Coordinates of C-alpha atoms in Angstrom, one line a residue:
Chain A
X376 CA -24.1 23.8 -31.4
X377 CA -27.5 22.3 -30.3
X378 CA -26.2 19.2 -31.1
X379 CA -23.0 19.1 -29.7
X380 CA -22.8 15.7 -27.1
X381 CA -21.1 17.6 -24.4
X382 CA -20.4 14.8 -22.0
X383 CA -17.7 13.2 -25.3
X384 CA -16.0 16.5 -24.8
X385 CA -12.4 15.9 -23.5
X386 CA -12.5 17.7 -20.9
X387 CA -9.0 17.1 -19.2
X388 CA -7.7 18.4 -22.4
X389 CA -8.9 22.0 -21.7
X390 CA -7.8 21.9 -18.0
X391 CA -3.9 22.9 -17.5
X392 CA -4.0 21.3 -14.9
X393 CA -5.4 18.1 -15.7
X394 CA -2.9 15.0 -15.4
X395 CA -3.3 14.5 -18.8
X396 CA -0.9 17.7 -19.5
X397 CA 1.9 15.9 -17.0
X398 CA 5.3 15.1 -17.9
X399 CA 5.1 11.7 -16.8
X400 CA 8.5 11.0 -17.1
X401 CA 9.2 13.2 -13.8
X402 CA 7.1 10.2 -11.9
X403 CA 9.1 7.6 -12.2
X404 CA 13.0 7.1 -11.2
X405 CA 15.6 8.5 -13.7
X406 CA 16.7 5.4 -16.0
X407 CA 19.9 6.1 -18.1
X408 CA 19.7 5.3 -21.8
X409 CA 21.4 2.0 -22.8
X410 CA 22.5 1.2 -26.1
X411 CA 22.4 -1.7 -28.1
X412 CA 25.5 -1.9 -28.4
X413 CA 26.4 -2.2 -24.4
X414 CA 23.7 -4.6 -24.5
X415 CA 25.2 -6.8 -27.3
X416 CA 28.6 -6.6 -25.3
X417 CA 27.4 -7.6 -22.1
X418 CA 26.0 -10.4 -23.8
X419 CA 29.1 -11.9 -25.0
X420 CA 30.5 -11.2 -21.8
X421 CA 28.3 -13.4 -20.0
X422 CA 28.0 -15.9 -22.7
X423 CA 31.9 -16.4 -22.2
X424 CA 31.1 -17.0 -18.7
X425 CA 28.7 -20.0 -19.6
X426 CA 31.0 -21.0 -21.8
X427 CA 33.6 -21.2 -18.7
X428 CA 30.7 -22.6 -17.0
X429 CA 30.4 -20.3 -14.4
X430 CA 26.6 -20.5 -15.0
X431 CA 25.8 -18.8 -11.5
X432 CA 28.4 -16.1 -12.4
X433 CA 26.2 -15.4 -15.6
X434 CA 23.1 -15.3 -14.1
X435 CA 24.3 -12.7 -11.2
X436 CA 25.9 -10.7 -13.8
X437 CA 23.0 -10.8 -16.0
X438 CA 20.5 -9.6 -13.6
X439 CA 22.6 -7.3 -11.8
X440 CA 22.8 -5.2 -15.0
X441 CA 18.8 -5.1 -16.6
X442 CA 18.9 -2.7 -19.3
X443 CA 16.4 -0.7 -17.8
X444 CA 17.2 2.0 -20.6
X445 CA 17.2 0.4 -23.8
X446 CA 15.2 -0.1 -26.1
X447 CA 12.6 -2.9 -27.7
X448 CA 15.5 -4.5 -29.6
X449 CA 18.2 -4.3 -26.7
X450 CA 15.9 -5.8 -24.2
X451 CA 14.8 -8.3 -26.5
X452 CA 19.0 -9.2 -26.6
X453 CA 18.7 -9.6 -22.7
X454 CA 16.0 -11.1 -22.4
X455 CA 17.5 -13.6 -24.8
X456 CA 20.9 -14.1 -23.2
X457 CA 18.5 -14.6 -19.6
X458 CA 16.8 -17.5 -21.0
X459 CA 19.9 -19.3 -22.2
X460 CA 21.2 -19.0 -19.3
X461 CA 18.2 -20.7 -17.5
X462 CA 18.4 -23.2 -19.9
X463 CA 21.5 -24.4 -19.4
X464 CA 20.8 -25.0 -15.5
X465 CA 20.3 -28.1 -14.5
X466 CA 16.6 -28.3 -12.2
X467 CA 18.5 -29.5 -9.0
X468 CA 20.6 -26.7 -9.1
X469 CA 18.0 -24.2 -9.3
X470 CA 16.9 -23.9 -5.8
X471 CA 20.9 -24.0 -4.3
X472 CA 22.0 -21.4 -6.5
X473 CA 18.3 -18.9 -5.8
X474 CA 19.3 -18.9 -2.2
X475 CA 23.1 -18.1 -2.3
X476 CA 21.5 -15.3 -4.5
X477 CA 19.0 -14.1 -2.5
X478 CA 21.6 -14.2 0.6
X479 CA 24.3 -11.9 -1.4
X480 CA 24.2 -8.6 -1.2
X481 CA 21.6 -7.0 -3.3
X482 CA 19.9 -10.0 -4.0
X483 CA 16.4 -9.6 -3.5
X484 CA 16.7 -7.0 -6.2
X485 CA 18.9 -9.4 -8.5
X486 CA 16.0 -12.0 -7.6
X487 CA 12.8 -9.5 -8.5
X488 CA 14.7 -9.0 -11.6
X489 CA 14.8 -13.0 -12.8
X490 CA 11.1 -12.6 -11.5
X491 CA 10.4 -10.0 -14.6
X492 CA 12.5 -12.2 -16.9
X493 CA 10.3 -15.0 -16.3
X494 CA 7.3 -13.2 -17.2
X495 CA 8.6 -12.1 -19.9
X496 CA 10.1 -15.0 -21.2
X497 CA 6.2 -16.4 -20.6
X498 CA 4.6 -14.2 -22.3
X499 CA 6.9 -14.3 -26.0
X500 CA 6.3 -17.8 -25.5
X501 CA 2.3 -18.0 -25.4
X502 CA 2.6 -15.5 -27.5
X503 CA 5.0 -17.6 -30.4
X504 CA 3.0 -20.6 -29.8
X505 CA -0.9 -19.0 -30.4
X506 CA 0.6 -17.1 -33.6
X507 CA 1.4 -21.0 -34.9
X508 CA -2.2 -22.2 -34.8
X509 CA -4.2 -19.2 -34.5
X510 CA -3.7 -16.2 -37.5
X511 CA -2.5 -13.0 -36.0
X512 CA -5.2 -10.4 -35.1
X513 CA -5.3 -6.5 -34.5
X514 CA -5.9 -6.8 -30.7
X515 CA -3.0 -4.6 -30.2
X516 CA -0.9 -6.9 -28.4
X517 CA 2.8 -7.5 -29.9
X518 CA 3.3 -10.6 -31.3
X519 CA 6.7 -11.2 -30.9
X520 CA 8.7 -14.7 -32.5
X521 CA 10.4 -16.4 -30.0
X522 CA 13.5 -18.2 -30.9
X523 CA 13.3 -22.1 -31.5
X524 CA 9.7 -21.9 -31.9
X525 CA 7.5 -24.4 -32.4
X526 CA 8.5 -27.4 -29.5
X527 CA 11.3 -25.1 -28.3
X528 CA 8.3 -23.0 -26.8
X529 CA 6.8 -25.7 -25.3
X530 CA 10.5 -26.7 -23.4
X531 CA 10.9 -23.1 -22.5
X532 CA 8.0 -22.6 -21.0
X533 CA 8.7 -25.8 -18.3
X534 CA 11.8 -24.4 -17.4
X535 CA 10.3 -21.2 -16.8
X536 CA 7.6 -22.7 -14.7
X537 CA 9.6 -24.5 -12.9
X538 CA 12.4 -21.4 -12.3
X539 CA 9.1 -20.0 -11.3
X540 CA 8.0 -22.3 -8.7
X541 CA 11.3 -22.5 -6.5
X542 CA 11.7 -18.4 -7.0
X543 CA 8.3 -18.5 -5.2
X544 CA 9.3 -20.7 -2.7
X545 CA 12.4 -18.0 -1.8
X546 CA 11.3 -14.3 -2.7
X547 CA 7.7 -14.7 -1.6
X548 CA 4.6 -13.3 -3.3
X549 CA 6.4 -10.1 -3.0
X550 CA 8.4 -10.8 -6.0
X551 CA 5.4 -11.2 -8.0
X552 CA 3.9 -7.7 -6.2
X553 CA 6.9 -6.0 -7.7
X554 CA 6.7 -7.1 -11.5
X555 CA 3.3 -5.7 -11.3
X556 CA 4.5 -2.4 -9.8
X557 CA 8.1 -1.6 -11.0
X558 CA 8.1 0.9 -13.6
X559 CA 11.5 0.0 -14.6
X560 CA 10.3 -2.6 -16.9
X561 CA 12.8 -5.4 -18.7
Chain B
X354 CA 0.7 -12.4 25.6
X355 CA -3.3 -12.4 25.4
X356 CA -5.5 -13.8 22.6
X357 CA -6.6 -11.1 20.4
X358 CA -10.0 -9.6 21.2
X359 CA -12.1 -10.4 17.8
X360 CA -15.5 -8.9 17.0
X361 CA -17.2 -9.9 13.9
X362 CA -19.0 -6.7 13.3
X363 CA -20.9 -7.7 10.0
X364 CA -20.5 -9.1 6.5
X365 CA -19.3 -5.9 5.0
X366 CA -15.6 -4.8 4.3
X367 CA -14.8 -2.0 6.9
X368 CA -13.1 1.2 5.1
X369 CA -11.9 2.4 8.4
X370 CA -12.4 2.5 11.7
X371 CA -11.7 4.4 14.8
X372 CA -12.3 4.5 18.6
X373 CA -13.5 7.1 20.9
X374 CA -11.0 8.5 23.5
X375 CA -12.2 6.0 26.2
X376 CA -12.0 2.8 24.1
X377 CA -16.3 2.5 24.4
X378 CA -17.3 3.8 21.4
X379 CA -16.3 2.6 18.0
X380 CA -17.1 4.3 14.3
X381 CA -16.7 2.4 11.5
X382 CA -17.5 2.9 8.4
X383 CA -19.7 0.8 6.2
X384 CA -20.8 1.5 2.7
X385 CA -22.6 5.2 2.6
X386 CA -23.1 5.0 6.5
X387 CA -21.0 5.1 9.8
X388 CA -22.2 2.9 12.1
X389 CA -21.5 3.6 16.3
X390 CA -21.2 0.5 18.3
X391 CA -20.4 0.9 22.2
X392 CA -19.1 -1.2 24.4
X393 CA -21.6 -3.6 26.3
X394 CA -19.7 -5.7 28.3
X395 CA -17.1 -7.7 25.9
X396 CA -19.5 -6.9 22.9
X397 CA -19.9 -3.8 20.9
X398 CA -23.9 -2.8 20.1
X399 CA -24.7 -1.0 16.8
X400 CA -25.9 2.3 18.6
X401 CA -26.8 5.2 15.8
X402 CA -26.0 5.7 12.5
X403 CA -24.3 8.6 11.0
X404 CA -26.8 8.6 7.5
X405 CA -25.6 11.5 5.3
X406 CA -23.0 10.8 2.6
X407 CA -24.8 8.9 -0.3
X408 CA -21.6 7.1 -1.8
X409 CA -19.3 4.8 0.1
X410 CA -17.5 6.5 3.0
X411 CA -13.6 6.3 3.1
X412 CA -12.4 7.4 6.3
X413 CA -14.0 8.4 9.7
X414 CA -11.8 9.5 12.7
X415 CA -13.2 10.6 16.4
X416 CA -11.2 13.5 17.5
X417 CA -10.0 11.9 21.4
X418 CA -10.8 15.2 23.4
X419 CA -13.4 17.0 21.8
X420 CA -15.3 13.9 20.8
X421 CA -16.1 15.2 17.0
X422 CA -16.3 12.8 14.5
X423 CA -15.3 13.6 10.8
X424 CA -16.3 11.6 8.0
X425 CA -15.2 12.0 4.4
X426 CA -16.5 10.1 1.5
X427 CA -16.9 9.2 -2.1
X428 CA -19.2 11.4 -2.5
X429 CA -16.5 14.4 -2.2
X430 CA -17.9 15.5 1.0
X431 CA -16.4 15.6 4.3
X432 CA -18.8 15.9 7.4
X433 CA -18.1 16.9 11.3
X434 CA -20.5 15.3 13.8
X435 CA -21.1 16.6 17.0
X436 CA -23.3 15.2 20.0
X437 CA -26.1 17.6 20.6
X438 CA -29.7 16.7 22.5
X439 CA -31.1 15.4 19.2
X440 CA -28.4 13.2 18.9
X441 CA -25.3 13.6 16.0
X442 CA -25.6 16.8 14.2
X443 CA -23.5 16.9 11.0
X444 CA -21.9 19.7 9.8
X445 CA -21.0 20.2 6.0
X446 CA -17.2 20.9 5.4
X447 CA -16.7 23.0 2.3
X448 CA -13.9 20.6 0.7
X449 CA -14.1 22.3 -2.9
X450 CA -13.1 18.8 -4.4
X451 CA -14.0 17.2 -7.8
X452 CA -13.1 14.1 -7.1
X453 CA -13.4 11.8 -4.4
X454 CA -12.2 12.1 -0.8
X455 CA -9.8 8.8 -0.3
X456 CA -8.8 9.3 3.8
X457 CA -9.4 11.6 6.6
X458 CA -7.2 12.5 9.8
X459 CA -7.6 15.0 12.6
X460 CA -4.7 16.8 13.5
X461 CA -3.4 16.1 17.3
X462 CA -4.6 19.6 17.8
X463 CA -7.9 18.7 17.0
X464 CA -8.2 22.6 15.6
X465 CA -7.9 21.0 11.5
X466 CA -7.9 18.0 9.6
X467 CA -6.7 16.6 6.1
X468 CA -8.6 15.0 4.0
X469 CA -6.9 13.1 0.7
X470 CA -8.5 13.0 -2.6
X471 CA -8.5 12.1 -6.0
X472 CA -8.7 15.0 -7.3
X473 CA -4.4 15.4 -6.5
X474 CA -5.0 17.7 -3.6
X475 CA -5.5 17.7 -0.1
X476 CA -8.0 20.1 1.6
X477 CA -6.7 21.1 5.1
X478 CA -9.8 21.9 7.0
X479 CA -10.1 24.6 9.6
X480 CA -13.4 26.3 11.7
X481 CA -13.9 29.6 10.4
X482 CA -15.9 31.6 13.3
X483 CA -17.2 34.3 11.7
X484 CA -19.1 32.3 9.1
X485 CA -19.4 29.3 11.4
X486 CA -18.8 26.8 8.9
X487 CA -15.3 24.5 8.2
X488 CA -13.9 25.8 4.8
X489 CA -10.5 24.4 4.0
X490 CA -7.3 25.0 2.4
X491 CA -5.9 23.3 -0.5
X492 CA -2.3 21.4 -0.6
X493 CA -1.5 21.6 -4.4
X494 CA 2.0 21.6 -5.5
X495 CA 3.4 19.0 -6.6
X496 CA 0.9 16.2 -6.2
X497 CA 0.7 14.9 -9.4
X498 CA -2.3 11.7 -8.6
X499 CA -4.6 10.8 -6.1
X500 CA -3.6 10.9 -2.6
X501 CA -4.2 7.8 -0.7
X502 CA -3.0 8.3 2.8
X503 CA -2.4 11.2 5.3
X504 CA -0.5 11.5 8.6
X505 CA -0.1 14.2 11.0
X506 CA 3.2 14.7 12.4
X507 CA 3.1 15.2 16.7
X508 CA 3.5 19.2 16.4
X509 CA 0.1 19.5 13.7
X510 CA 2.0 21.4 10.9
X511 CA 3.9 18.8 9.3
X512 CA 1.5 16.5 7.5
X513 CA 2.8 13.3 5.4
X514 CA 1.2 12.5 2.6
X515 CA 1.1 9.2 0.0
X516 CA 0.1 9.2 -3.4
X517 CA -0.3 6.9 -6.4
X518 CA 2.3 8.8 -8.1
X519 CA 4.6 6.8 -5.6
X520 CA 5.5 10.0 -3.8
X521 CA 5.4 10.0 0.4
X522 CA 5.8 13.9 0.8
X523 CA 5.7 16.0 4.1
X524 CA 3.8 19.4 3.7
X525 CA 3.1 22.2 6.2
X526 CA 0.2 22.6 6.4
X527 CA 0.7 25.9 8.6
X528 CA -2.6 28.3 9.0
X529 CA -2.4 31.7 10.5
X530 CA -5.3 32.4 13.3
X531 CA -5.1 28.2 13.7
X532 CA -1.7 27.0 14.4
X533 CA 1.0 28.3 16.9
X534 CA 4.2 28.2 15.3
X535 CA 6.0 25.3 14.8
X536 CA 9.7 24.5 16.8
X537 CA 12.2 24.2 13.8
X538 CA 12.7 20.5 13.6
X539 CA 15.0 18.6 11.2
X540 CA 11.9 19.1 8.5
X541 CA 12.2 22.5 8.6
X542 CA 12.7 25.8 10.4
X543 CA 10.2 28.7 8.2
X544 CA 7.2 26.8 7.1
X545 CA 4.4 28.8 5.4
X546 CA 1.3 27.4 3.8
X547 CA 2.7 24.4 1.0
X548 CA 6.2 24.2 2.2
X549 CA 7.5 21.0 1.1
X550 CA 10.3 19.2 3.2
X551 CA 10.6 16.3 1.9
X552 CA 9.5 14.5 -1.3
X553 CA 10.7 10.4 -1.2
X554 CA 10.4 7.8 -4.2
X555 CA 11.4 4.5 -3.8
X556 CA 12.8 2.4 -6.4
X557 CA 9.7 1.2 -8.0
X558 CA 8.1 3.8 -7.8
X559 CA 5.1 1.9 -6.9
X560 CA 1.8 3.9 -5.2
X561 CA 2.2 4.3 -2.0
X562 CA -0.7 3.0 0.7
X563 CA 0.6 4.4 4.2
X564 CA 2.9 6.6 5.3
X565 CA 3.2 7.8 9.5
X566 CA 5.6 9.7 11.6
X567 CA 7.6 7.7 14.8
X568 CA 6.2 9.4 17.9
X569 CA 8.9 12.5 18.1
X570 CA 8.1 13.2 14.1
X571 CA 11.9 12.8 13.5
X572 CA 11.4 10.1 11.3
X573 CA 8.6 8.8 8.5
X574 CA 7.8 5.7 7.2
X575 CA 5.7 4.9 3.8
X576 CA 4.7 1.5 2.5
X577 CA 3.9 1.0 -1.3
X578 CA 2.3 -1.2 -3.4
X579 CA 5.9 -3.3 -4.5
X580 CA 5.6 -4.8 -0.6
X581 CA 8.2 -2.5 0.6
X582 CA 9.0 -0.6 4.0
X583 CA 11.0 2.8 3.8
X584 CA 11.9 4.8 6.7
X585 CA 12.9 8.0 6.3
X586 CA 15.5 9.8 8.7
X587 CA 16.2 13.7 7.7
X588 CA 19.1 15.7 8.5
X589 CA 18.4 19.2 8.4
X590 CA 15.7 21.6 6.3
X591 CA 16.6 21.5 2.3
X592 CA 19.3 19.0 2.8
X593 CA 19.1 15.5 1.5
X594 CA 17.8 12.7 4.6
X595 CA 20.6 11.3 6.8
X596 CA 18.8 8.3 6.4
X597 CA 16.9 6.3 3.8
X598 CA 16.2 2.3 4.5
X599 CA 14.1 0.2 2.3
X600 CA 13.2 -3.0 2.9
X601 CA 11.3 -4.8 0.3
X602 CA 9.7 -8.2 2.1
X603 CA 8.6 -11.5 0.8
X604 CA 4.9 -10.7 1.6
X605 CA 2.2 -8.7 -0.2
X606 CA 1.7 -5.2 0.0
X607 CA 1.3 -3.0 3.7
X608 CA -2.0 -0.7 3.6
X609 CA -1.8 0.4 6.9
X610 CA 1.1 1.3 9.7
X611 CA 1.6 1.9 12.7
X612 CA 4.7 3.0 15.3
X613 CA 4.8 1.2 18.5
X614 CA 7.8 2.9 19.1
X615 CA 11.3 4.4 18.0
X616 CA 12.6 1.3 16.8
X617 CA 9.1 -0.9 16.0
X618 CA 6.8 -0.3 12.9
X619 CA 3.5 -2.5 13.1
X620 CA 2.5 -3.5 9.5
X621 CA -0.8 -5.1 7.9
X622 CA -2.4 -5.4 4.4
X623 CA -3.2 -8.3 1.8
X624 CA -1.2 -10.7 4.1
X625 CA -4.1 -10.2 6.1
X626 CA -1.6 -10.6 9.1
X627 CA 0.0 -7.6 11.3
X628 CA 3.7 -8.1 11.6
X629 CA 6.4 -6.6 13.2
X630 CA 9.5 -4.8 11.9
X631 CA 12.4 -3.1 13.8
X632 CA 15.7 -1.6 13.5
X633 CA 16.8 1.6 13.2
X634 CA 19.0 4.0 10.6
X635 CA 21.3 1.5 10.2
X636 CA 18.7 -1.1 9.0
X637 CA 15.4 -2.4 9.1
X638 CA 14.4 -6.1 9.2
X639 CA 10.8 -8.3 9.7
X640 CA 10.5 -9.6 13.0
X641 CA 7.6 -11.8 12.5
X642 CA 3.7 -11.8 12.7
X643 CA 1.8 -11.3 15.5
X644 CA -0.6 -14.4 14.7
X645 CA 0.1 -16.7 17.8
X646 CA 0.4 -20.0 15.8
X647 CA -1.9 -23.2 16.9
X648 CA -4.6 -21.0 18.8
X649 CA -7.1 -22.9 20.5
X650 CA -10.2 -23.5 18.3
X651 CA -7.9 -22.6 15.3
X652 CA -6.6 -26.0 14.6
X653 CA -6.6 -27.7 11.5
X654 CA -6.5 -31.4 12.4
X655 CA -9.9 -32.1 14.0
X656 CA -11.1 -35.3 14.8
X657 CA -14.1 -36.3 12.2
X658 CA -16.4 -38.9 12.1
X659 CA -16.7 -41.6 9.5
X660 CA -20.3 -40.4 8.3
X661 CA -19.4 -36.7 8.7
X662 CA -16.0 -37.1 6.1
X663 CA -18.3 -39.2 3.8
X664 CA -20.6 -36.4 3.9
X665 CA -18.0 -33.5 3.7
X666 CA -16.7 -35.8 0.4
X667 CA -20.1 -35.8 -1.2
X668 CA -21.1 -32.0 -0.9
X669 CA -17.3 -30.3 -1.2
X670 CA -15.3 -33.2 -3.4
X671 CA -12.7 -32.8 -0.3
X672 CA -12.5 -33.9 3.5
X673 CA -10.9 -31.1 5.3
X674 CA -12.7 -27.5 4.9
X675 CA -9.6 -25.2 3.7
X676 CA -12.2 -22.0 3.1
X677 CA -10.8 -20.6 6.1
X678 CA -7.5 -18.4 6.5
X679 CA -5.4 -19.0 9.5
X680 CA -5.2 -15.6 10.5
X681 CA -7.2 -14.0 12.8
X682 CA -8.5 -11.6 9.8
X683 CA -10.2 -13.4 7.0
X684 CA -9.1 -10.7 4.5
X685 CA -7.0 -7.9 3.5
X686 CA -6.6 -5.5 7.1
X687 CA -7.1 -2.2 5.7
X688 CA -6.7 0.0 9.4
X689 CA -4.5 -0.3 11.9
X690 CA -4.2 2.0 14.6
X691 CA -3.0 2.5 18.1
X692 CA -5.4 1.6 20.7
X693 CA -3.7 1.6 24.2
X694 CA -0.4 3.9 24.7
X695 CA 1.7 3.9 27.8
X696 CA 5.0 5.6 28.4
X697 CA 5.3 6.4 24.7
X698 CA 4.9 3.0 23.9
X699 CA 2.1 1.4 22.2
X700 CA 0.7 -1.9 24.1
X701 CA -2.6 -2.6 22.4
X702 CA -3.5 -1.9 18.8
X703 CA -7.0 -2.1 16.9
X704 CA -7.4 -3.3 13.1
X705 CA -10.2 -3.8 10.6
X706 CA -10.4 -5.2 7.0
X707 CA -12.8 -6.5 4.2
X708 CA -14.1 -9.0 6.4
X709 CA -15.6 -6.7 8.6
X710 CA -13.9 -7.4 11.6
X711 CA -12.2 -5.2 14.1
X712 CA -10.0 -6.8 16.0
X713 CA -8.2 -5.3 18.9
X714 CA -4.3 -6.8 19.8
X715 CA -2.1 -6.8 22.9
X716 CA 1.7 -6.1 22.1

């Protein structure tokens, strides 16, 4: 007992009301479960839509409905059908079709949403491009494969940057504040 | 509309700061100590020091008639100072915390304060007579993290209260012996000790940094970390709010708000500018910053000398010296608070921030 370091004891462990005994879930706002499923047919939905190309009508609809609820493999199909969809718009469009979204109702949300797609999209990017050179290490971070790969990540990440730059220029540094904040993450 | 009044206090971020009832005497608080500067013609003069606390002090407020000065800290003590012969005498209020105290506010009764902590609980502080010491009362349920922010509604029951859990919350914080009781209001009719009448979560759920009642208490507004503004309107006790509106703006986050009037919230924080919002239930919107732009002595385009740009390019790498903000505040405003009322209305508010200036602003 002598020995015993007490300051390593976990102390918030032994305290019933420590936070570390919380149901966290209660802090944050109810999310319904989504399945992959719903995800999947969503994504055809608006793929159809950029087929028609009504690529402003697939954006909106894209970001209107973030599967908030699903999981790692549903928002993965999401995040996937975002990026095509940014893709497939042309640079002087960008900044036209930002402000007829941020001017429709509910659009500063729709916009804070495309804000948490681009980081996203960012970071699977960096993330695809330093597994190529660099051998995966156990720093706990997923590693996740972007599609295309290779010099597709490199493209990806300019149109990002520069979806980036003119969502700035409209939603302010506020949009940036709220990827940080939201716990309804994408 | 007059130029702000700008005193550059020091090179130290101000936590908080707060004026006496008669505008000449100013607390702030800096590091472990308050300093007391008073008015000397346009210029404040450090007068005493309030030395006591021995970790960084997070909130000092002057009670406006009784001239008592409470102080809480990081220490997880709260002192009250009063004026005596020998100068500021502090008394040691029993806070029974184990964390640190984040804010402190006297209630307009001046009888109790709140103090917010990090140990997910707020201590409402009272006089006890017979022992002659300040022992408080402890807010529990359900705080679930640290409050940052408290706010005393006009009738000194109802206390609002933000917390990193993203929860504004309106207690009472009713005490038998203190308080008279309340007038039912739409918050609530019975309120014993804990009562909670409202509990409000934005969206994001994001911590919250302010929250204050409108001058008749019939409405509260919070601002969180995600940059937004939510004003609150409730109906009647245990029914849901008549009104919620959220506004989430283009700027960074608010810390600190305050109510000009019904219909005008003044807002501050990393923009290191105050702005202006109004509406009312049906809606809220920005209605700009209260930065006059192109103040004299503030302009960017100055005429230079040859040698004088050939020497800026040589030290800097650059002509034009962009170090400076062009806000009046050269860093995030932390306080903002009312410093000149009249018919209700707010006309003249005070601020302070990391820069360590207090700055004083005509509506």
């Amino acid at each position: 007992m002598a020995s015993l370091n007490w300051r390593t004891i976990n102390i918030d462990a032994l305290d019933p009301d420590s936070p570390a005994n919380f149901d966290l879930s209660s802090l944050t706002p109810a999310i319904a479960p989504v399945s992959t499923a719903d995800v999947q047919a969503l994504a055809s939905q608006i793929r159809q839509l950029l087929r028609g190309g009504d690529s402003e009508g697939a954006l909106q609809g894209a970001l209107e409905n973030p599967p908030y609820g699903a999981d790692d493999k549903g928002k993965d199909i999401h995040l996937a059908t975002v990026i095509e969809i940014l893709q497939s718009i042309r640079q002087s469009d960008m900044s036209p079709m930002l402000s007829r979204i941020y001017s429709s109702p509910g659009g500063p949300e729709a916009l804070d949403v495309l804000m948490k797609y681009i980081y996203k999209g960012m970071s699977q990017t960096s993330a695809s491009s330093t597994t190529r050179n660099i051998a995966p290490q156990a720093t706990g971070f997923s590693q996740i494969h972007s599609r295309g790969g290779g010099e597709g990540g490199g493209q990806a990440m300019s149109v990002l940057l520069s979806w980036h730059e003119k969502l700035v220029e409209i939603a302010g540094p506020g949009s940036i504040i709220r990827v940080m904040t939201d716990r309804r993450t994408v | 509309m007059a130029p702000p009044d700008v005193h550059h206090l020091f090179h130290h971020p101000i936590a908080d700061h707060s004026f006496s009832a008669d505008r000449q005497t100013l607390a702030v608080a800096r590091e472990n100590n308050v300093d007391l500067y008073q008015r000397q013609g346009g210029k404040f003069q450090l007068k005493d020091e309030l030395t006591g606390h021995d970790k960084t002090v997070t909130g000092v407020d002057i009670a406006p008639n009784t001239g008592k000065i409470v102080t809480c800290s990081q220490d997880r003590n709260a002192y009250v100072w009063e004026p005596s012969p020998q100068g500021w005498k502090p008394t040691l209020v029993l806070l029974r915390i184990n964390r640190a105290a984040t804010c402190v506010r006297w209630a307009p009764s001046e009888t109790k304060f709140a103090v917010g902590s990090g140990a997910r609980l707020i201590p409402v502080c009272y006089f006890e007579e017979e022992d002659n010491w300040w022992v408080s009362k402890h807010i529990k349920k359900p705080i679930r993290s640290t409050i940052t922010t408290v706010a005393w509604h006009p009738n000194s029951v109802l206390l609002a209260a933000g917390s990193t859990d993203g929860h504004a919350r309106v207690f009472s914080s009713f005490i038998k012996g203190v308080d008279a009781r309340p007038e039912p209001s739409a918050w609530g009719e019975r309120l014993p000790f804990n009562t909670v009448c409202g509990e409000f979560l934005n969206n994001t759920a994001g911590w919250i940094h302010s929250v204050a009642f409108s001058p008749s208490g019939n409405a509260l507004a919070f601002a969180a970390h995600d940059s937004s503004l939510t004003v609150v309107y409730p109906s009647a006790p245990e029914q849901p709010p008549r009104a919620v509106v959220s506004i989430s703006t283009q700027l960074l986050p608010f810390m600190s708000l305050v109510w000009s009037s019904e219909d005008e919230i003044l807002a501050a924080g990393y923009n290191c500018e105050i702005y202006r919002l109004q509406g009312s239930e049906q809606g809220w919107q920005l209605a700009g910053s209260l930065e006059s732009k192109g103040r004299p002595g503030m302009q960017d385009q100055r005429e230079e000398s040859a040698l004088n740009m050939f020497r800026q390019m040589d030290l800097k790498g650059k002509v034009t010296d962009d170090t400076k903000l062009k806000s009046v505040h050269q860093n995030t405003i932390n306080t903002i608070r009312s410093f000149e009322e009249s018919a209700g209305n707010v006309r003249k508010i005070s601020s302070s921030g990391v820069d360590g200036r207090i700055v004083v602003w005509t509506l």
